[in-house]
mmCIF file of C-alpha atoms in Angstrom:
data_model
loop_
_atom_site.group_PDB
_atom_site.id
_atom_site.type_symbol
_atom_site.label_atom_id
_atom_site.label_comp_id
_atom_site.label_asym_id
_atom_site.label_seq_id
_atom_site.Cartn_x
_atom_site.Cartn_y
_atom_site.Cartn_z
ATOM 1 C CA MET A 25 104.740 71.214 74.674
ATOM 2 C CA GLU A 26 105.288 69.799 78.201
ATOM 3 C CA PRO A 27 102.266 69.855 80.499
ATOM 4 C CA MET A 28 103.954 72.371 82.825
ATOM 5 C CA GLU A 29 104.869 74.614 79.938
ATOM 6 C CA LYS A 30 101.227 74.391 78.595
ATOM 7 C CA SER A 31 99.630 75.136 81.988
ATOM 8 C CA PHE A 32 102.114 78.107 82.524
ATOM 9 C CA GLU A 33 101.232 79.506 79.055
ATOM 10 C CA GLU A 34 97.410 79.510 80.165
ATOM 11 C CA LEU A 35 98.486 81.252 83.392
ATOM 12 C CA LYS A 36 100.619 83.763 81.500
ATOM 13 C CA SER A 37 97.646 84.566 79.145
ATOM 14 C CA TYR A 38 95.360 85.140 82.080
ATOM 15 C CA ILE A 39 97.842 87.384 83.940
ATOM 16 C CA LEU A 40 98.707 89.569 80.847
ATOM 17 C CA SER A 41 94.988 89.965 79.993
ATOM 18 C CA HIS A 42 93.910 90.807 83.489
ATOM 19 C CA THR A 43 96.536 93.120 84.796
ATOM 20 C CA GLU A 44 94.174 96.161 84.329
ATOM 21 C CA ASP A 45 91.890 94.394 86.912
ATOM 22 C CA MET A 46 94.673 94.873 89.384
ATOM 23 C CA VAL A 47 94.721 98.580 88.608
ATOM 24 C CA GLU A 48 91.084 98.679 89.550
ATOM 25 C CA LEU A 49 91.920 96.785 92.787
ATOM 26 C CA GLU A 50 94.707 99.220 93.500
ATOM 27 C CA ALA A 51 92.280 102.086 93.043
ATOM 28 C CA LEU A 52 89.852 100.511 95.594
ATOM 29 C CA LEU A 53 92.623 99.993 98.136
ATOM 30 C CA THR A 54 94.241 103.439 97.660
ATOM 31 C CA ALA A 55 90.933 105.120 98.438
ATOM 32 C CA ILE A 56 90.893 103.638 101.973
ATOM 33 C CA PRO A 57 93.718 105.217 103.965
ATOM 34 C CA ALA A 58 95.292 102.572 106.237
ATOM 35 C CA LEU A 59 97.395 104.490 108.649
ATOM 36 C CA ALA A 60 98.628 103.343 112.031
ATOM 37 C CA PRO A 61 97.585 105.130 115.202
ATOM 38 C CA GLU A 62 101.077 106.438 115.497
ATOM 39 C CA ASN A 63 100.617 108.167 112.129
ATOM 40 C CA GLY A 64 97.219 109.691 113.124
ATOM 41 C CA GLY A 65 95.012 106.838 111.563
ATOM 42 C CA ASP A 66 92.560 104.180 112.552
ATOM 43 C CA GLY A 67 94.381 101.122 111.298
ATOM 44 C CA GLU A 68 93.784 98.851 108.460
ATOM 45 C CA PHE A 69 90.328 97.247 109.369
ATOM 46 C CA ASP A 70 88.295 99.018 106.600
ATOM 47 C CA LYS A 71 90.911 98.145 103.967
ATOM 48 C CA ALA A 72 91.141 94.515 104.985
ATOM 49 C CA ALA A 73 87.383 94.242 104.931
ATOM 50 C CA ALA A 74 87.235 95.630 101.408
ATOM 51 C CA LEU A 75 89.966 93.323 100.286
ATOM 52 C CA GLU A 76 88.269 90.248 101.843
ATOM 53 C CA LYS A 77 85.086 91.088 100.011
ATOM 54 C CA TRP A 78 86.893 91.519 96.797
ATOM 55 C CA LEU A 79 88.789 88.310 97.044
ATOM 56 C CA CYS A 80 85.671 86.306 97.819
ATOM 57 C CA ALA A 81 83.776 87.839 94.872
ATOM 58 C CA HIS A 82 86.662 86.794 92.614
ATOM 59 C CA GLY A 83 86.830 83.082 93.754
ATOM 60 C CA ILE A 84 89.387 83.183 96.535
ATOM 61 C CA LYS A 85 87.241 82.284 99.397
ATOM 62 C CA GLU A 86 89.534 80.238 101.777
ATOM 63 C CA ILE A 87 90.481 83.191 104.057
ATOM 64 C CA SER A 88 91.497 83.062 107.664
ATOM 65 C CA ARG A 89 91.939 85.942 110.103
ATOM 66 C CA TYR A 90 94.543 86.391 112.812
ATOM 67 C CA ASP A 91 93.718 89.831 114.152
ATOM 68 C CA ALA A 92 95.852 91.403 116.855
ATOM 69 C CA PRO A 93 94.071 93.215 119.732
ATOM 70 C CA ASP A 94 94.610 97.002 119.752
ATOM 71 C CA GLU A 95 92.400 99.264 121.922
ATOM 72 C CA ARG A 96 93.705 102.371 120.179
ATOM 73 C CA VAL A 97 91.726 101.785 116.918
ATOM 74 C CA SER A 98 87.897 101.867 116.547
ATOM 75 C CA SER A 99 87.778 98.278 115.464
ATOM 76 C CA LYS A 100 89.791 97.218 118.533
ATOM 77 C CA CYS A 101 92.005 95.050 116.318
ATOM 78 C CA ARG A 102 94.580 95.134 113.608
ATOM 79 C CA PRO A 103 93.801 92.682 110.813
ATOM 80 C CA ASN A 104 96.093 90.005 109.474
ATOM 81 C CA MET A 105 94.651 87.784 106.683
ATOM 82 C CA VAL A 106 95.700 84.676 105.008
ATOM 83 C CA ALA A 107 94.198 83.572 101.717
ATOM 84 C CA LYS A 108 94.931 79.976 100.608
ATOM 85 C CA ILE A 109 94.853 78.366 97.172
ATOM 86 C CA PRO A 110 95.463 74.634 97.803
ATOM 87 C CA GLY A 111 98.169 72.916 95.661
ATOM 88 C CA ALA A 112 98.660 69.344 94.385
ATOM 89 C CA ASP A 113 100.937 68.524 97.331
ATOM 90 C CA ASP A 114 98.654 70.153 99.948
ATOM 91 C CA GLY A 115 98.798 67.952 103.116
ATOM 92 C CA ALA A 116 101.621 65.671 101.909
ATOM 93 C CA PRO A 117 104.405 64.978 104.288
ATOM 94 C CA ASP A 118 107.048 66.750 102.219
ATOM 95 C CA SER A 119 104.742 69.562 100.965
ATOM 96 C CA TYR A 120 105.585 73.260 101.259
ATOM 97 C CA CYS A 121 103.844 76.554 100.513
ATOM 98 C CA ILE A 122 104.607 79.450 98.433
ATOM 99 C CA TRP A 123 104.109 82.611 100.514
ATOM 100 C CA VAL A 124 103.597 86.134 99.159
ATOM 101 C CA CYS A 125 103.590 88.423 102.246
ATOM 102 C CA ALA A 126 102.421 92.059 101.809
ATOM 103 C CA HIS A 127 101.353 94.711 104.243
ATOM 104 C CA LEU A 128 98.115 96.613 104.238
ATOM 105 C CA ASP A 129 99.253 99.806 105.971
ATOM 106 C CA VAL A 130 100.706 102.807 104.308
ATOM 107 C CA VAL A 131 102.580 105.949 105.443
ATOM 108 C CA PRO A 132 101.155 109.379 105.681
ATOM 109 C CA VAL A 133 100.922 111.716 102.674
ATOM 110 C CA GLY A 134 103.587 114.116 103.847
ATOM 111 C CA GLU A 135 103.523 117.565 102.416
ATOM 112 C CA LYS A 136 100.439 117.526 100.248
ATOM 113 C CA SER A 137 101.431 120.525 98.110
ATOM 114 C CA LEU A 138 104.229 118.372 96.705
ATOM 115 C CA TRP A 139 101.721 115.959 95.188
ATOM 116 C CA ASN A 140 100.534 116.480 91.610
ATOM 117 C CA THR A 141 97.351 114.403 92.226
ATOM 118 C CA ASP A 142 95.188 113.606 95.205
ATOM 119 C CA PRO A 143 97.164 110.953 97.025
ATOM 120 C CA TRP A 144 94.043 108.956 97.899
ATOM 121 C CA THR A 145 92.710 108.924 94.476
ATOM 122 C CA LEU A 146 94.512 106.670 92.014
ATOM 123 C CA VAL A 147 95.510 108.233 88.649
ATOM 124 C CA GLU A 148 96.808 106.187 85.712
ATOM 125 C CA LYS A 149 98.958 107.854 83.179
ATOM 126 C CA ASP A 150 101.657 106.666 80.714
ATOM 127 C CA GLY A 151 101.808 103.174 82.085
ATOM 128 C CA LYS A 152 102.098 104.291 85.741
ATOM 129 C CA ILE A 153 99.529 104.535 88.534
ATOM 130 C CA TYR A 154 99.937 107.288 91.205
ATOM 131 C CA GLY A 155 98.778 107.368 94.758
ATOM 132 C CA ARG A 156 99.823 106.803 98.339
ATOM 133 C CA GLY A 157 100.584 103.111 98.775
ATOM 134 C CA VAL A 158 100.302 102.054 95.155
ATOM 135 C CA GLU A 159 103.880 100.683 95.209
ATOM 136 C CA ASP A 160 104.481 100.272 99.048
ATOM 137 C CA ASN A 161 103.043 97.798 99.339
ATOM 138 C CA GLN A 162 99.990 97.367 97.136
ATOM 139 C CA GLN A 163 102.062 96.465 94.054
ATOM 140 C CA GLY A 164 103.299 93.398 95.787
ATOM 141 C CA LEU A 165 100.004 92.716 97.283
ATOM 142 C CA VAL A 166 98.108 92.706 93.967
ATOM 143 C CA SER A 167 100.703 90.873 92.000
ATOM 144 C CA GLY A 168 100.403 88.064 94.498
ATOM 145 C CA ILE A 169 96.659 88.120 94.111
ATOM 146 C CA LEU A 170 96.947 88.169 90.244
ATOM 147 C CA ALA A 171 99.226 85.081 90.325
ATOM 148 C CA ALA A 172 96.798 83.235 92.581
ATOM 149 C CA LEU A 173 93.738 84.244 90.525
ATOM 150 C CA ALA A 174 95.382 82.987 87.423
ATOM 151 C CA PHE A 175 95.367 79.392 88.945
ATOM 152 C CA VAL A 176 91.677 79.895 90.266
ATOM 153 C CA ALA A 177 90.213 81.254 87.047
ATOM 154 C CA THR A 178 91.930 78.838 84.665
ATOM 155 C CA GLY A 179 91.121 75.793 86.831
ATOM 156 C CA THR A 180 94.907 75.023 87.108
ATOM 157 C CA LEU A 181 96.046 73.230 90.190
ATOM 158 C CA PRO A 182 99.240 74.792 91.519
ATOM 159 C CA ALA A 183 102.026 72.274 92.195
ATOM 160 C CA HIS A 184 102.421 73.830 95.723
ATOM 161 C CA THR A 185 99.864 75.591 97.883
ATOM 162 C CA ILE A 186 99.843 79.396 97.495
ATOM 163 C CA LYS A 187 99.385 81.380 100.620
ATOM 164 C CA LEU A 188 98.794 85.225 100.507
ATOM 165 C CA LEU A 189 99.536 87.065 103.690
ATOM 166 C CA PHE A 190 98.036 90.591 104.138
ATOM 167 C CA MET A 191 99.679 92.124 107.292
ATOM 168 C CA ALA A 192 99.025 95.029 109.540
ATOM 169 C CA ASP A 193 101.380 97.494 111.062
ATOM 170 C CA GLU A 194 104.555 97.050 108.794
ATOM 171 C CA GLU A 195 105.287 100.782 108.600
ATOM 172 C CA VAL A 196 105.667 101.395 112.328
ATOM 173 C CA GLY A 197 107.316 98.259 113.631
ATOM 174 C CA SER A 198 105.050 95.174 112.963
ATOM 175 C CA LYS A 199 104.023 94.696 116.645
ATOM 176 C CA TYR A 200 100.471 94.075 115.401
ATOM 177 C CA GLY A 201 101.561 92.465 112.102
ATOM 178 C CA MET A 202 104.299 89.951 111.428
ATOM 179 C CA ASN A 203 105.768 90.121 115.020
ATOM 180 C CA TYR A 204 102.350 89.260 116.387
ATOM 181 C CA LEU A 205 101.939 86.289 113.974
ATOM 182 C CA LEU A 206 105.470 84.989 114.854
ATOM 183 C CA GLU A 207 104.645 85.233 118.542
ATOM 184 C CA LYS A 208 101.146 83.933 118.484
ATOM 185 C CA HIS A 209 100.687 81.927 115.373
ATOM 186 C CA ARG A 210 104.167 80.689 114.360
ATOM 187 C CA GLU A 211 102.610 77.412 113.236
ATOM 188 C CA LEU A 212 101.454 79.215 110.125
ATOM 189 C CA PHE A 213 104.909 78.924 108.647
ATOM 190 C CA GLY A 214 106.860 75.732 107.760
ATOM 191 C CA LYS A 215 110.590 75.472 107.680
ATOM 192 C CA SER A 216 110.391 74.284 104.130
ATOM 193 C CA ASP A 217 108.050 77.006 102.942
ATOM 194 C CA ARG A 218 109.116 79.432 100.240
ATOM 195 C CA ILE A 219 108.530 82.926 101.713
ATOM 196 C CA LEU A 220 108.532 85.970 99.393
ATOM 197 C CA ILE A 221 108.194 89.453 100.584
ATOM 198 C CA PRO A 222 107.705 91.838 97.670
ATOM 199 C CA ASP A 223 108.567 94.924 99.740
ATOM 200 C CA GLY A 224 111.880 95.915 98.069
ATOM 201 C CA GLY A 225 113.890 95.376 94.929
ATOM 202 C CA ASP A 226 114.986 97.260 91.874
ATOM 203 C CA SER A 227 113.691 98.431 88.577
ATOM 204 C CA ALA A 228 114.853 95.312 86.694
ATOM 205 C CA GLY A 229 113.760 92.874 89.258
ATOM 206 C CA ALA A 230 117.332 91.521 89.369
ATOM 207 C CA THR A 231 118.225 91.576 92.988
ATOM 208 C CA ILE A 232 117.138 89.073 95.638
ATOM 209 C CA GLU A 233 117.685 90.354 99.185
ATOM 210 C CA ILE A 234 118.696 87.664 101.630
ATOM 211 C CA ALA A 235 120.214 89.667 104.492
ATOM 212 C CA GLU A 236 119.849 92.899 106.425
ATOM 213 C CA LYS A 237 122.185 94.854 108.481
ATOM 214 C CA ASN A 238 121.837 94.738 112.316
ATOM 215 C CA ILE A 239 119.854 97.885 113.439
ATOM 216 C CA LEU A 240 120.308 100.010 116.528
ATOM 217 C CA TRP A 241 118.544 103.231 117.113
ATOM 218 C CA PRO A 242 119.867 104.619 120.457
ATOM 219 C CA ARG A 243 118.421 107.701 122.291
ATOM 220 C CA PHE A 244 120.721 109.702 124.412
ATOM 221 C CA HIS A 245 119.274 112.020 127.025
ATOM 222 C CA THR A 246 121.959 114.300 128.427
ATOM 223 C CA ILE A 247 121.221 116.051 131.760
ATOM 224 C CA GLY A 248 123.424 118.962 132.631
ATOM 225 C CA LYS A 249 122.560 122.262 134.334
ATOM 226 C CA GLN A 250 120.928 125.310 132.681
ATOM 227 C CA SER A 251 122.431 128.761 133.063
ATOM 228 C CA HIS A 252 122.540 132.092 131.432
ATOM 229 C CA GLY A 253 124.536 132.246 128.162
ATOM 230 C CA SER A 254 127.017 134.675 129.545
ATOM 231 C CA ARG A 255 127.727 132.352 132.547
ATOM 232 C CA PRO A 256 128.598 128.947 131.156
ATOM 233 C CA ASP A 257 130.756 128.506 134.216
ATOM 234 C CA LEU A 258 127.598 128.298 136.351
ATOM 235 C CA GLY A 259 126.106 125.603 134.149
ATOM 236 C CA ARG A 260 126.799 122.253 132.517
ATOM 237 C CA ASN A 261 126.087 122.550 128.821
ATOM 238 C CA ALA A 262 124.065 119.440 127.847
ATOM 239 C CA CYS A 263 124.062 120.555 124.140
ATOM 240 C CA LEU A 264 127.906 120.691 124.134
ATOM 241 C CA ALA A 265 128.234 117.311 125.745
ATOM 242 C CA ALA A 266 125.728 115.861 123.234
ATOM 243 C CA ALA A 267 127.572 117.372 120.298
ATOM 244 C CA ASP A 268 130.748 115.621 121.481
ATOM 245 C CA LEU A 269 128.854 112.350 121.958
ATOM 246 C CA ALA A 270 127.378 112.662 118.429
ATOM 247 C CA LEU A 271 130.904 112.873 116.928
ATOM 248 C CA ARG A 272 132.029 109.923 119.043
ATOM 249 C CA ILE A 273 129.137 107.784 117.873
ATOM 250 C CA ASN A 274 129.902 108.670 114.226
ATOM 251 C CA SER A 275 133.570 107.680 114.905
ATOM 252 C CA LEU A 276 132.306 104.117 115.499
ATOM 253 C CA GLU A 277 132.356 103.849 111.734
ATOM 254 C CA GLN A 278 136.056 103.561 112.010
ATOM 255 C CA THR A 279 135.862 101.137 115.027
ATOM 256 C CA PHE A 280 133.480 98.673 113.203
ATOM 257 C CA ASN A 281 135.096 99.233 109.784
ATOM 258 C CA GLY A 282 134.934 95.715 108.328
ATOM 259 C CA ARG A 283 133.510 95.396 104.769
ATOM 260 C CA ASN A 284 130.713 93.063 103.618
ATOM 261 C CA GLU A 285 130.240 93.408 99.798
ATOM 262 C CA LEU A 286 126.690 91.963 100.127
ATOM 263 C CA PHE A 287 125.605 95.444 101.184
ATOM 264 C CA ASP A 288 125.611 98.901 99.773
ATOM 265 C CA PRO A 289 127.363 100.658 101.396
ATOM 266 C CA PRO A 290 129.568 97.708 102.362
ATOM 267 C CA THR A 291 130.519 99.193 105.745
ATOM 268 C CA SER A 292 128.563 99.855 108.854
ATOM 269 C CA THR A 293 127.062 103.266 109.424
ATOM 270 C CA PHE A 294 126.643 105.230 112.759
ATOM 271 C CA GLN A 295 124.791 108.501 112.059
ATOM 272 C CA PRO A 296 123.499 110.942 114.549
ATOM 273 C CA THR A 297 120.025 111.967 113.348
ATOM 274 C CA MET A 298 117.146 113.412 115.210
ATOM 275 C CA LYS A 299 117.592 116.203 117.893
ATOM 276 C CA LEU A 300 114.909 117.434 120.155
ATOM 277 C CA GLN A 301 114.555 121.077 121.009
ATOM 278 C CA ASN A 302 116.392 121.938 124.168
ATOM 279 C CA VAL A 303 116.077 125.712 125.157
ATOM 280 C CA GLU A 304 113.826 128.419 123.763
ATOM 281 C CA ALA A 305 116.353 131.275 123.786
ATOM 282 C CA VAL A 306 119.787 131.881 122.248
ATOM 283 C CA ASN A 307 121.134 133.198 125.568
ATOM 284 C CA MET A 308 120.461 130.070 127.589
ATOM 285 C CA ILE A 309 122.910 127.259 128.342
ATOM 286 C CA PRO A 310 120.792 124.006 127.854
ATOM 287 C CA GLY A 311 120.588 121.772 130.805
ATOM 288 C CA ASP A 312 118.707 119.102 128.880
ATOM 289 C CA ASP A 313 119.335 117.597 125.419
ATOM 290 C CA VAL A 314 117.914 114.601 123.597
ATOM 291 C CA LEU A 315 119.815 113.056 120.570
ATOM 292 C CA TYR A 316 119.106 110.068 118.482
ATOM 293 C CA ALA A 317 121.266 107.969 116.247
ATOM 294 C CA ASP A 318 120.598 105.578 113.411
ATOM 295 C CA CYS A 319 123.206 102.795 113.297
ATOM 296 C CA ARG A 320 123.129 100.161 110.469
ATOM 297 C CA ILE A 321 125.776 97.559 111.396
ATOM 298 C CA ASN A 322 127.208 94.687 109.382
ATOM 299 C CA PRO A 323 125.993 91.357 110.728
ATOM 300 C CA ASP A 324 129.571 90.358 111.541
ATOM 301 C CA TYR A 325 129.267 92.701 114.604
ATOM 302 C CA PRO A 326 126.956 91.664 117.339
ATOM 303 C CA LEU A 327 124.985 94.453 119.016
ATOM 304 C CA SER A 328 126.591 93.451 122.364
ATOM 305 C CA GLU A 329 129.983 94.656 121.069
ATOM 306 C CA VAL A 330 128.442 97.927 119.725
ATOM 307 C CA ARG A 331 126.669 98.678 122.956
ATOM 308 C CA ALA A 332 130.009 98.088 124.910
ATOM 309 C CA GLU A 333 131.734 100.672 122.793
ATOM 310 C CA ILE A 334 128.896 103.172 123.028
ATOM 311 C CA LYS A 335 129.002 102.747 126.827
ATOM 312 C CA LYS A 336 132.568 103.685 126.840
ATOM 313 C CA HIS A 337 131.997 106.877 124.936
ATOM 314 C CA VAL A 338 129.052 107.778 127.033
ATOM 315 C CA GLU A 339 131.075 107.408 130.244
ATOM 316 C CA ALA A 340 133.954 109.498 128.726
ATOM 317 C CA VAL A 341 131.538 112.330 127.907
ATOM 318 C CA GLU A 342 129.880 112.245 131.302
ATOM 319 C CA GLN A 343 133.264 112.572 132.941
ATOM 320 C CA LYS A 344 134.505 115.323 130.653
ATOM 321 C CA TYR A 345 131.509 117.583 130.976
ATOM 322 C CA GLY A 346 130.098 116.607 134.379
ATOM 323 C CA VAL A 347 126.744 115.520 132.912
ATOM 324 C CA LYS A 348 124.487 112.444 133.167
ATOM 325 C CA ILE A 349 123.554 110.551 129.958
ATOM 326 C CA GLU A 350 120.582 108.255 129.963
ATOM 327 C CA VAL A 351 120.708 105.784 127.182
ATOM 328 C CA SER A 352 117.748 103.897 125.784
ATOM 329 C CA GLU A 353 116.937 102.117 122.562
ATOM 330 C CA VAL A 354 114.127 102.932 120.201
ATOM 331 C CA GLN A 355 114.807 99.962 118.138
ATOM 332 C CA ALA A 356 117.365 97.016 118.184
ATOM 333 C CA GLU A 357 117.422 94.071 115.877
ATOM 334 C CA GLU A 358 119.919 91.586 114.834
ATOM 335 C CA SER A 359 119.152 89.645 111.713
ATOM 336 C CA LYS A 360 120.352 86.336 110.409
ATOM 337 C CA ALA A 361 120.661 85.743 106.693
ATOM 338 C CA THR A 362 118.806 83.432 104.357
ATOM 339 C CA PRO A 363 121.565 81.130 102.799
ATOM 340 C CA LYS A 364 122.446 82.002 99.178
ATOM 341 C CA ASP A 365 121.677 78.385 98.238
ATOM 342 C CA ALA A 366 118.302 78.100 100.123
ATOM 343 C CA PRO A 367 115.585 76.581 97.908
ATOM 344 C CA VAL A 368 113.572 79.754 98.001
ATOM 345 C CA VAL A 369 116.604 81.598 96.563
ATOM 346 C CA ARG A 370 117.440 79.091 93.873
ATOM 347 C CA GLU A 371 113.800 78.692 92.791
ATOM 348 C CA LEU A 372 113.045 82.329 92.703
ATOM 349 C CA ALA A 373 116.266 82.999 90.669
ATOM 350 C CA ALA A 374 115.239 80.137 88.337
ATOM 351 C CA ALA A 375 111.693 81.700 87.931
ATOM 352 C CA ILE A 376 113.237 85.060 87.130
ATOM 353 C CA LYS A 377 115.551 83.520 84.519
ATOM 354 C CA ALA A 378 112.813 81.430 82.972
ATOM 355 C CA VAL A 379 110.202 84.131 82.801
ATOM 356 C CA HIS A 380 112.254 87.279 82.192
ATOM 357 C CA GLY A 381 115.610 86.062 80.990
ATOM 358 C CA ILE A 382 117.412 87.867 83.877
ATOM 359 C CA GLU A 383 120.339 86.435 85.894
ATOM 360 C CA ALA A 384 119.427 87.489 89.437
ATOM 361 C CA LYS A 385 121.996 88.212 92.168
ATOM 362 C CA THR A 386 121.754 88.179 95.877
ATOM 363 C CA VAL A 387 122.156 91.328 97.939
ATOM 364 C CA GLY A 388 121.802 92.699 101.427
ATOM 365 C CA ILE A 389 120.227 95.939 102.571
ATOM 366 C CA GLY A 390 120.639 98.444 105.406
ATOM 367 C CA GLY A 391 116.917 98.905 105.806
ATOM 368 C CA GLY A 392 114.578 96.667 107.851
ATOM 369 C CA THR A 393 111.834 94.424 106.650
ATOM 370 C CA VAL A 394 109.648 91.652 108.256
ATOM 371 C CA ALA A 395 112.003 89.108 106.744
ATOM 372 C CA ALA A 396 114.286 89.715 109.675
ATOM 373 C CA GLY A 397 111.895 88.204 112.289
ATOM 374 C CA LEU A 398 111.254 85.203 110.011
ATOM 375 C CA ARG A 399 115.047 84.607 109.481
ATOM 376 C CA ASN A 400 115.843 84.783 113.152
ATOM 377 C CA LEU A 401 113.400 81.995 113.780
ATOM 378 C CA GLY A 402 114.836 79.763 111.074
ATOM 379 C CA PHE A 403 112.407 80.530 108.269
ATOM 380 C CA ASP A 404 114.198 81.309 104.949
ATOM 381 C CA ALA A 405 112.641 84.469 103.489
ATOM 382 C CA VAL A 406 113.689 86.564 100.605
ATOM 383 C CA VAL A 407 112.642 90.179 99.595
ATOM 384 C CA TRP A 408 112.129 90.793 95.917
ATOM 385 C CA SER A 409 110.040 92.820 93.519
ATOM 386 C CA THR A 410 110.323 94.820 90.406
ATOM 387 C CA LEU A 411 109.947 98.514 91.475
ATOM 388 C CA ASP A 412 111.428 101.928 91.253
ATOM 389 C CA GLU A 413 111.287 102.444 94.986
ATOM 390 C CA THR A 414 109.181 105.601 95.169
ATOM 391 C CA CYS A 415 107.861 104.522 98.522
ATOM 392 C CA HIS A 416 107.243 107.212 101.137
ATOM 393 C CA GLN A 417 107.726 109.911 98.378
ATOM 394 C CA PRO A 418 105.411 112.505 97.124
ATOM 395 C CA ASN A 419 103.814 111.299 93.824
ATOM 396 C CA GLU A 420 104.453 107.625 94.648
ATOM 397 C CA TYR A 421 103.874 105.542 91.625
ATOM 398 C CA ALA A 422 103.999 101.874 90.461
ATOM 399 C CA ILE A 423 104.548 100.726 86.935
ATOM 400 C CA VAL A 424 101.598 98.735 85.734
ATOM 401 C CA GLU A 425 103.728 96.260 83.799
ATOM 402 C CA ASN A 426 105.608 95.450 86.976
ATOM 403 C CA ILE A 427 102.399 93.990 88.442
ATOM 404 C CA SER A 428 102.242 91.339 85.556
ATOM 405 C CA LYS A 429 105.963 90.761 85.736
ATOM 406 C CA ASP A 430 105.943 89.910 89.442
ATOM 407 C CA ALA A 431 102.757 87.846 89.082
ATOM 408 C CA LEU A 432 104.292 85.746 86.393
ATOM 409 C CA THR A 433 107.306 85.051 88.477
ATOM 410 C CA VAL A 434 105.270 83.930 91.417
ATOM 411 C CA ALA A 435 102.944 81.797 89.170
ATOM 412 C CA TYR A 436 106.018 80.058 87.795
ATOM 413 C CA MET A 437 107.375 79.196 91.177
ATOM 414 C CA ALA A 438 104.038 77.749 92.146
ATOM 415 C CA SER A 439 103.891 75.692 88.953
ATOM 416 C CA ALA A 440 107.349 74.147 89.229
#
């Protein structure tokens, strides 16, 4: 048996025999709600403190903090931690790191009556664990830890340094998490680093996400003139104008109709979504209306082209109905892609093949992850995990076996 094969077998034995330890860690983390202030919470500080204590107690002691100031939370900061397990090439001119980047925050419970268990108390049943955050993103978080612990506990030196990033604020925009790190501590990442974000995937672990659609969330505030429902001639119906605009925004799916088979669906989508209440009575012509849209646009179309088309439709509606429409953007992001032949893609695919016998394929997604910010700055990042994608749902669960599956894959990458 080759030395690499022998050391990986030792790592594998450790991972498979200590997966239940990760269930205990999941239980600890689930019991500490880490909600952003936007979601009625006090941030991730307590969860980060508990995790740091746990890591130190289990032999991972090289931990650095890069906390983002935030006066809205009692700790006055949002925690970002990096745990490092030095590799054989640490410090060498051509060295690189294997990153596993997971987020600490979770989303709210939602309608609690839809849960079969207490969302903040982990329950294990039939090979699954239930609770808010167990899959999103604690499964990826603990699988990275398990892979790192395998090296530490067995005394095996990884071929490449492993870095575990525990981020704040992913669920509401990453201003205090990844975006803060890329703005203030960009030196953390190297252009040759292999960056894995275990925050999306499929139940077989067969898809490696390398690209995201461009995202545009416009807000349209239509200002008309309120009047009695029986005298629309005396008013300017902001609701009617907004309805026309909503259809025009949706029609952009025909304007920007190119296909990109990397994505599912392969076309751009322009969907009117949230609408704020306008008037409080049926017999009132609204003079004010607020409409939002969620646009997921194939990367072939720059947002500048989309904005230009939206502006044409806005001006046409203003002229037709005699209203004024104020346009703002809740979110706008253009995302570069990680090349299909990037080292992180090839090496992750090779690890998936070697450990699980699966031929992985590259895909794109319409959703947004922290990979976008990294890619736009020239860092090759991939999103991958083995999960059922129950995130944000009632009765969120993670499959225990997936923790060990993903840990084995990371351990193989760090061994090669």
